[in-house]
Short mmCIF file of C-alpha atoms and ligand atoms in Angstrom, two decimals:
data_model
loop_
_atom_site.label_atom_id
_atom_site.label_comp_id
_atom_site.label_asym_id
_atom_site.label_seq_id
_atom_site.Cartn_x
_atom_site.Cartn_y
_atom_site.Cartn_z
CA UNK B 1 18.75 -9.58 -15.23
CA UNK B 2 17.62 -6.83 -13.11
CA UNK B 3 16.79 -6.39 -9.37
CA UNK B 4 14.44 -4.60 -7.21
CA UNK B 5 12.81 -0.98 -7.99
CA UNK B 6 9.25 0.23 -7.76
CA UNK B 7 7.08 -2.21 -9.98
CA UNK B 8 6.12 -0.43 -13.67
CA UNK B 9 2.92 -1.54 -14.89
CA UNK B 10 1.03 -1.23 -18.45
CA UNK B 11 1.86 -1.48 -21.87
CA UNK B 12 5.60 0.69 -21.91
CA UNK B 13 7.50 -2.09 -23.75
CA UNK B 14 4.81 -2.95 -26.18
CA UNK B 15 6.50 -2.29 -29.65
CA UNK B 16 9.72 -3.80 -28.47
CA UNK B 17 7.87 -7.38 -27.49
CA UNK B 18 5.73 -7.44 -30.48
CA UNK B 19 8.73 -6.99 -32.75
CA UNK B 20 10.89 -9.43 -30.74
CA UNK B 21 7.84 -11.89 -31.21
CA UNK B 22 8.33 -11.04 -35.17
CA UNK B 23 12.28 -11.98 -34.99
CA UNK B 24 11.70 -14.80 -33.24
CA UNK B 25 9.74 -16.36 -36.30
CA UNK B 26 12.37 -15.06 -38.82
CA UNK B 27 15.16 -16.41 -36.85
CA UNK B 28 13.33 -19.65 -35.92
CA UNK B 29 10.95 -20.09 -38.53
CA UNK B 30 7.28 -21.75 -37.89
CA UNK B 31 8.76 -25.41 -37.45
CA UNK B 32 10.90 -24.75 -34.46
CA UNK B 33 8.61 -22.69 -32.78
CA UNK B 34 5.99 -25.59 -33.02
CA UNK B 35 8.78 -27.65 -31.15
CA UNK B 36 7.79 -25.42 -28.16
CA UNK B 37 4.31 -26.55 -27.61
CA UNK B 38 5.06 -28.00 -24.44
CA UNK B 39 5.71 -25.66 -21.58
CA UNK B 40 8.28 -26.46 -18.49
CA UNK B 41 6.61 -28.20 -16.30
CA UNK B 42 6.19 -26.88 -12.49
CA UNK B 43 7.11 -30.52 -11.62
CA UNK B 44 10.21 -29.82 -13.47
CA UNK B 45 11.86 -26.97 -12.00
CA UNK B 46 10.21 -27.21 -8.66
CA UNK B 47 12.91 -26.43 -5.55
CA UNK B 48 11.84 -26.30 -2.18
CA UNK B 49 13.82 -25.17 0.77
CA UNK B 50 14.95 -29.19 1.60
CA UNK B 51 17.21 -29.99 -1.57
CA UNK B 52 20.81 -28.98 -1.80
CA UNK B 53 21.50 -25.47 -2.83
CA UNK B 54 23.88 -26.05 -5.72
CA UNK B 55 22.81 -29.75 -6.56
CA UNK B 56 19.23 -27.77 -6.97
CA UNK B 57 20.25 -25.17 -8.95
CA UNK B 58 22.07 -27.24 -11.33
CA UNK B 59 19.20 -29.68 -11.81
CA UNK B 60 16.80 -26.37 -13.06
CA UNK B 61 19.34 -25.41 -15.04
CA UNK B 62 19.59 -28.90 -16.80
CA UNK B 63 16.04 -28.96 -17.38
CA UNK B 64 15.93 -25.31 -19.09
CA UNK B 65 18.60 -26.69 -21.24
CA UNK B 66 16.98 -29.83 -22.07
CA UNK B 67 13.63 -27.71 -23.08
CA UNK B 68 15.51 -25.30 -25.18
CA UNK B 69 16.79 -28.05 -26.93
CA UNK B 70 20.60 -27.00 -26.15
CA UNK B 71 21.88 -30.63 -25.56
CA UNK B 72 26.00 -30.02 -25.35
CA UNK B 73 25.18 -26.68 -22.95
CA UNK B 74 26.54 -27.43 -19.69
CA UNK B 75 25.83 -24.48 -17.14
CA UNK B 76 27.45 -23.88 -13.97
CA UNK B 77 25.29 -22.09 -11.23
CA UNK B 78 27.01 -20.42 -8.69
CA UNK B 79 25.98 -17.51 -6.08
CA UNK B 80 27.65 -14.13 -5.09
CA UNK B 81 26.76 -10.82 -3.45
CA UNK B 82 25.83 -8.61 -6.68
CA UNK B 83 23.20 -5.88 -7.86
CA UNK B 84 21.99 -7.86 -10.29
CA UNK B 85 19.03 -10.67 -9.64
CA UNK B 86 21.85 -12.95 -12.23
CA UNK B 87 23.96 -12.95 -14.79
CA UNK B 88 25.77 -15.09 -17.53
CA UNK B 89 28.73 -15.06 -19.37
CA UNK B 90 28.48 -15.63 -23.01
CA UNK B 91 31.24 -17.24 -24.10
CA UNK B 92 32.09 -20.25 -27.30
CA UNK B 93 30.67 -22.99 -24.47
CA UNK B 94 30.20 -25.45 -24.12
CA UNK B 95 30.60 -24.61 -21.09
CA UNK B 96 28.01 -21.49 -19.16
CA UNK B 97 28.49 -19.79 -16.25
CA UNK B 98 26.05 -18.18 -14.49
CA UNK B 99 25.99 -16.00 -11.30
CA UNK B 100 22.34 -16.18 -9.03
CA UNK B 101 22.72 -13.29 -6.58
CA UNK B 102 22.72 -14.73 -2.64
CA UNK B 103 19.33 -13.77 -2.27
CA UNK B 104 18.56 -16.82 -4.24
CA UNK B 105 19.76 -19.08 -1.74
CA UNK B 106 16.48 -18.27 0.60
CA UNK B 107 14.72 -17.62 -2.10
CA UNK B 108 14.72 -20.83 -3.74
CA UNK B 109 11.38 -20.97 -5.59
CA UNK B 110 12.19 -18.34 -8.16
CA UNK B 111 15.69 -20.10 -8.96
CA UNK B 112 13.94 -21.43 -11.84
CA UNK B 113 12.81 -17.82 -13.15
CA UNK B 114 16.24 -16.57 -12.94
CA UNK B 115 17.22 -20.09 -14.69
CA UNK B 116 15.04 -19.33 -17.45
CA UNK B 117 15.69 -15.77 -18.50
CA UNK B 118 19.63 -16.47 -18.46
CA UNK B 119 19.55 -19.96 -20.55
CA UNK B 120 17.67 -18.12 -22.62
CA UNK B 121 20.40 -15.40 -23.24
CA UNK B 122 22.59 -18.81 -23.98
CA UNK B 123 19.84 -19.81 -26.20
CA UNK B 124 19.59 -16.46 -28.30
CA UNK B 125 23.61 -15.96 -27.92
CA UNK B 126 24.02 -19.21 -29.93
CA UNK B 127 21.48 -18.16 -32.45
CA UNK B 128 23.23 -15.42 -33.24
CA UNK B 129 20.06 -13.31 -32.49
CA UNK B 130 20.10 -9.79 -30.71
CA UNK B 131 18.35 -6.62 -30.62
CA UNK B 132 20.87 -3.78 -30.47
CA UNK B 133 20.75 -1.95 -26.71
CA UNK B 134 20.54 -3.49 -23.72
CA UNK B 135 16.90 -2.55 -23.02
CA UNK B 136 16.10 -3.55 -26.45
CA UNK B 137 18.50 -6.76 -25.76
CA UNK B 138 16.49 -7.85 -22.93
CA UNK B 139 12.99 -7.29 -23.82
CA UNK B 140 13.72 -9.50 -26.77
CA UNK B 141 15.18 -12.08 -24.21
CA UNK B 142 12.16 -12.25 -21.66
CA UNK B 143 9.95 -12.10 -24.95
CA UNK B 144 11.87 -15.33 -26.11
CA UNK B 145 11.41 -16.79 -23.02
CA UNK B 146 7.57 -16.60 -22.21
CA UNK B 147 7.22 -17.06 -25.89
CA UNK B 148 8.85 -19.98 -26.22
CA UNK B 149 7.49 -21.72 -23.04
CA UNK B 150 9.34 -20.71 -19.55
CA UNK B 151 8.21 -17.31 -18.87
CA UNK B 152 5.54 -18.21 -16.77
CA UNK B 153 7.74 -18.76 -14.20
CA UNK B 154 8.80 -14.94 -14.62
CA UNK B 155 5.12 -14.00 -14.28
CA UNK B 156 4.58 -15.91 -10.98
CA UNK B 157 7.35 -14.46 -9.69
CA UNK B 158 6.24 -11.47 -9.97
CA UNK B 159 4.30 -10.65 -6.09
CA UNK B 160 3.08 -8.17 -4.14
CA UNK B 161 1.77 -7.35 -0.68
CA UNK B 162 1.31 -4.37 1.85
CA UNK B 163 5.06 -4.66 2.87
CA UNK B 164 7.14 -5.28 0.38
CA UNK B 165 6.93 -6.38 -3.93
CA UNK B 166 9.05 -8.90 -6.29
CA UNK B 167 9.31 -8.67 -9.91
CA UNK B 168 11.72 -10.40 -11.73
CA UNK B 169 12.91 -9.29 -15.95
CA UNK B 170 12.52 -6.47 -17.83
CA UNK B 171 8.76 -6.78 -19.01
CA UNK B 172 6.01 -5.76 -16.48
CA UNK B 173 3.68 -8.68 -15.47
CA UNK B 174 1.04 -7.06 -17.99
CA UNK B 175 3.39 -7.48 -20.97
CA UNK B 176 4.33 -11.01 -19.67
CA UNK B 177 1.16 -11.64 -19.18
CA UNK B 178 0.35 -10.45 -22.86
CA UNK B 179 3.11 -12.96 -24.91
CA UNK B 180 1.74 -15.67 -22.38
CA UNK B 181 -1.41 -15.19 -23.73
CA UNK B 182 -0.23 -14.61 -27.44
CA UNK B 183 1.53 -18.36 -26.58
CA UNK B 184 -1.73 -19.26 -24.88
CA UNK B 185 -3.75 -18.96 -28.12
CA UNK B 186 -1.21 -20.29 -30.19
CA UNK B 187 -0.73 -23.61 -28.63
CA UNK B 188 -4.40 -23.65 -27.04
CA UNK B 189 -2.72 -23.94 -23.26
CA UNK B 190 -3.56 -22.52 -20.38
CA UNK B 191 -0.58 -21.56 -18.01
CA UNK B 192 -2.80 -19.80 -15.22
CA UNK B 193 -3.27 -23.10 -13.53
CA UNK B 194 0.49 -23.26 -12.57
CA UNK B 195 0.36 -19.76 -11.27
CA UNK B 196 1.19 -19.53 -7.51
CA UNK B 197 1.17 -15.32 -7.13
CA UNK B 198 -2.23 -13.56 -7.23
CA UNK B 199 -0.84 -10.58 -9.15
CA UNK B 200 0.22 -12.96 -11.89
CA UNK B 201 -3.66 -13.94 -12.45
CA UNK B 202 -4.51 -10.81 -12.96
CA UNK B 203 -1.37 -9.46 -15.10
CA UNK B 204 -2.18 -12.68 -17.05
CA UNK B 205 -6.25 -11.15 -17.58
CA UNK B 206 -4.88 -7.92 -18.74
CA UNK B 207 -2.01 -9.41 -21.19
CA UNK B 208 -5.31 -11.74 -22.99
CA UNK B 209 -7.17 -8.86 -22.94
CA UNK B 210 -4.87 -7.11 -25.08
CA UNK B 211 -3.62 -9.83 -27.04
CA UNK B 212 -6.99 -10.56 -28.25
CA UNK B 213 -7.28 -6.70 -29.11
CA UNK B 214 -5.05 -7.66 -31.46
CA UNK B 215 -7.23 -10.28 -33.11
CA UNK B 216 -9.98 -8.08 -33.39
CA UNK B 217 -8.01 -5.07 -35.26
CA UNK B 218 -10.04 -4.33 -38.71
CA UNK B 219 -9.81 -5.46 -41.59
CA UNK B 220 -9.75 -9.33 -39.62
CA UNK B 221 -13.87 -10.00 -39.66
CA UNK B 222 -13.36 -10.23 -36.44
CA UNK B 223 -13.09 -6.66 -35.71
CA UNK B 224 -15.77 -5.18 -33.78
CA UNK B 225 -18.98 -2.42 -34.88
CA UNK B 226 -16.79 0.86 -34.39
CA UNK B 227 -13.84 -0.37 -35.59
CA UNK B 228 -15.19 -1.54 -39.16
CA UNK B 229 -16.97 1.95 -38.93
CA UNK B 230 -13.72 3.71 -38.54
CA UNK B 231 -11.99 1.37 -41.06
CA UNK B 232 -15.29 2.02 -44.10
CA UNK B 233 -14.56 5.64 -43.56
CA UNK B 234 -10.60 5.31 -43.41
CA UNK B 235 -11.16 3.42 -46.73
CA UNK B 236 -13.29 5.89 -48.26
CA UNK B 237 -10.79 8.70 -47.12
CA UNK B 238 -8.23 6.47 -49.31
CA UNK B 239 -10.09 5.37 -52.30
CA UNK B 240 -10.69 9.33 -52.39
CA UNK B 241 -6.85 10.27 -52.26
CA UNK B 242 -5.19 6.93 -54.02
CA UNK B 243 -4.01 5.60 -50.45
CA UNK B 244 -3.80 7.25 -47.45
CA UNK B 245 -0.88 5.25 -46.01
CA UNK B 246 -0.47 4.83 -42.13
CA UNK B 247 -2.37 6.24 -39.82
CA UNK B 248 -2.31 6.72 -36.22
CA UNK B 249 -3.24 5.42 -33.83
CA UNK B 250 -5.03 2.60 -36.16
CA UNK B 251 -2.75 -0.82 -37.22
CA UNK B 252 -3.34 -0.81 -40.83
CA UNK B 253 -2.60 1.10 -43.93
CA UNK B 254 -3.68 1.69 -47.33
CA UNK B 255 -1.80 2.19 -50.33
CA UNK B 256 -1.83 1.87 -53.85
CA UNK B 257 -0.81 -0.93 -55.96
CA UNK B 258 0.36 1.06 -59.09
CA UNK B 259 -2.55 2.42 -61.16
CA UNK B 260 -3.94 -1.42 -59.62
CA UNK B 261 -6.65 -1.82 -57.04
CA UNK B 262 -6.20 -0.52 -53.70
CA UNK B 263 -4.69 -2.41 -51.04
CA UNK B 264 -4.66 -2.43 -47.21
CA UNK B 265 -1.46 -3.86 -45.36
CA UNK B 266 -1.61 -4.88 -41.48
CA UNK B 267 0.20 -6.71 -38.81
CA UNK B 268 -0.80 -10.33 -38.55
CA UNK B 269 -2.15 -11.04 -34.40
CA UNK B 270 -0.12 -13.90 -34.40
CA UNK B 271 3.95 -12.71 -35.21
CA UNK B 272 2.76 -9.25 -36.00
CA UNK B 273 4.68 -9.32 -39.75
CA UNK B 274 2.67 -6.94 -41.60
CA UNK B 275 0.26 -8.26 -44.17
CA UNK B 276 -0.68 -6.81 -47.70
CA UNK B 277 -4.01 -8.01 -49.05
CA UNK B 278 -6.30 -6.37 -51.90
CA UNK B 279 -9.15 -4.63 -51.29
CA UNK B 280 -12.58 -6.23 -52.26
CA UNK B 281 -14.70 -7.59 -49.82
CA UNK B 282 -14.25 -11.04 -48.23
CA UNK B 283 -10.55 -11.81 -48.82
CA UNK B 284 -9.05 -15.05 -47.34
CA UNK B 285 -4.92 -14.69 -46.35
CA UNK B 286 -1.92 -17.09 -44.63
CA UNK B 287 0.89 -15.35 -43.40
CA UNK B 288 3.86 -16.49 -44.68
CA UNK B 289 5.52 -16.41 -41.68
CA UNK B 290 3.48 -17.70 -39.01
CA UNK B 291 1.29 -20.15 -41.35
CA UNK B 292 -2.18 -18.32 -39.65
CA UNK B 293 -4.98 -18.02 -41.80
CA UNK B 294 -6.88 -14.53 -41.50
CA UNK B 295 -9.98 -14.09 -42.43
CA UNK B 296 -11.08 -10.45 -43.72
CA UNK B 297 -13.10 -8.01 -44.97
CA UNK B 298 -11.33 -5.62 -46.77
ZN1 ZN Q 301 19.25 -10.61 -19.12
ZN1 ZN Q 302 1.97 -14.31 -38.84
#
């Protein structure tokens, strides 16, 4: 896990989450991830500056194995001097050990973050699930993380003032905030209430605001006036010239199905697998991955 730098902001990791979000499903499928609907509980991982250091640590760590359902994991927590915010070394287990750097030790409240981005790497390690790259590697792992129900504690983390700024993982508090939010509308929670930062409130607004962009992206009905405008004419365009496949800067595609009708593919807003649906009018569709229904007008 990283450490320290000048805070990025925006969208810059975008693709990367939404096709970690994606691999997630494949890897998982819907039934697991619906074993998730329960986030960790600030009660849960909750260290203040009165319990013992190491007994502390190790009782977070427990917990984030207990929610990621990794019964046998036992982790062992210990502190050095390092670049690094933490690390862990992936090995057969059962057995995990993982390295907090001594900031930690007076900075006791974001133990749990930490906790939860490295248990995860145990989590995804045992899976048998990477992205190739580091960078790649650990947007997929912070992804998996607030996806899956302990990446809020990366967002609040994440704080600012005139003096100094903290950010922990590789996604910037928008994109946290954005699979918080895509987790948000799945499981109809809302995580803002355990938020202690300021800056994670409003990283948390801009991450909904995008992720329900992606619920109004034509041809779902509901897609706003100038985007069904843009998609009647992009349609045209492609009934005109037998599919006019991708185009940018808009999510979905036409092409044409044989010498059949036409047809318009996009990604679903839920896990973002793309979606292939004829095109005539009113057209009802579950993704096969993710189980949502979309409703459209093709
Ligand atoms: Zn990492
Ligand atoms: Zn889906």
């Amino acid at each position: 896990m990283a450490n320290g730098g000048p805070v990025q902001h925006g969208f810059p990791h975008l693709e990367t989450v939404r096709a970690s979000i994606t691999a997630l499903y494949r890897r998982l499928s819907y039934d697991t991830v619906q074993t998730f609907a329960a986030s960790v509980a600030p009660v849960d991982v909750a260290f203040s500056d009165t319990d013992d250091l190491y007994m502390g640590a190790q009782r977070v760590a427990r917990e984030l194995v207990r929610h990621y359902h990794l019964p046998d994991a036992r982790l062992i927590v210990s502190f050095r001097e390092m670049s690094h915010a933490a690390n862990v070394e992936l090995a057969a287990g059962p057995e995990y050990f993982v390295e907090l750097n001594d900031r930690f030790r007076t900075h006791r409240r974001d133990i749990g973050a930490a906790l939860a981005h490295e248990v995860m790497h145990v989590y995804l390690h045992r899976l048998g699930l990477s992205f190739p790259g580091t960078r790649d590697n650990e947007i997929l792992t912070d992804t998996a993380t607030t996806y899956l129900g302990a990446g809020w504690l990366l967002l609040d983390a994440y704080r600012e003032d005139a003096a100094s700024s903290q950010k922990l993982g590789y996604l910037t508090p928008e994109e946290f905030g954005y699979v918080l939010a895509k987790r948000a509308l799945l499981f109809a929670e809302d995580p803002s209430v355990w938020f202690t930062s300021p800056q994670a409130y409003a990283a948390y607004g801009k991450g909904m605001a995008e992720a329900r962009r992606d619920e109004e992206q034509p041809p779902l009905t509901a897609a706003g006036w100038a985007g069904r405008r843009r998609y009647a004419r992009d349609r045209r365009h492609a009934q005109d010239h037998h599919g006019a496949g991708a185009r940018p800067g808009v999510p979905y595609a036409f092409t044409p199905d044989g010498r059949g009708p036409l047809r318009v593919s996009f990604p679903c807003p839920t896990c973002q697998q793309r979606i292939r649906v004829p095109v005539r009018g009113r057209v009802r569709a579950r993704c096969g991955l993710c189980r949502t229904v979309l409703e459209c007008d093709t």
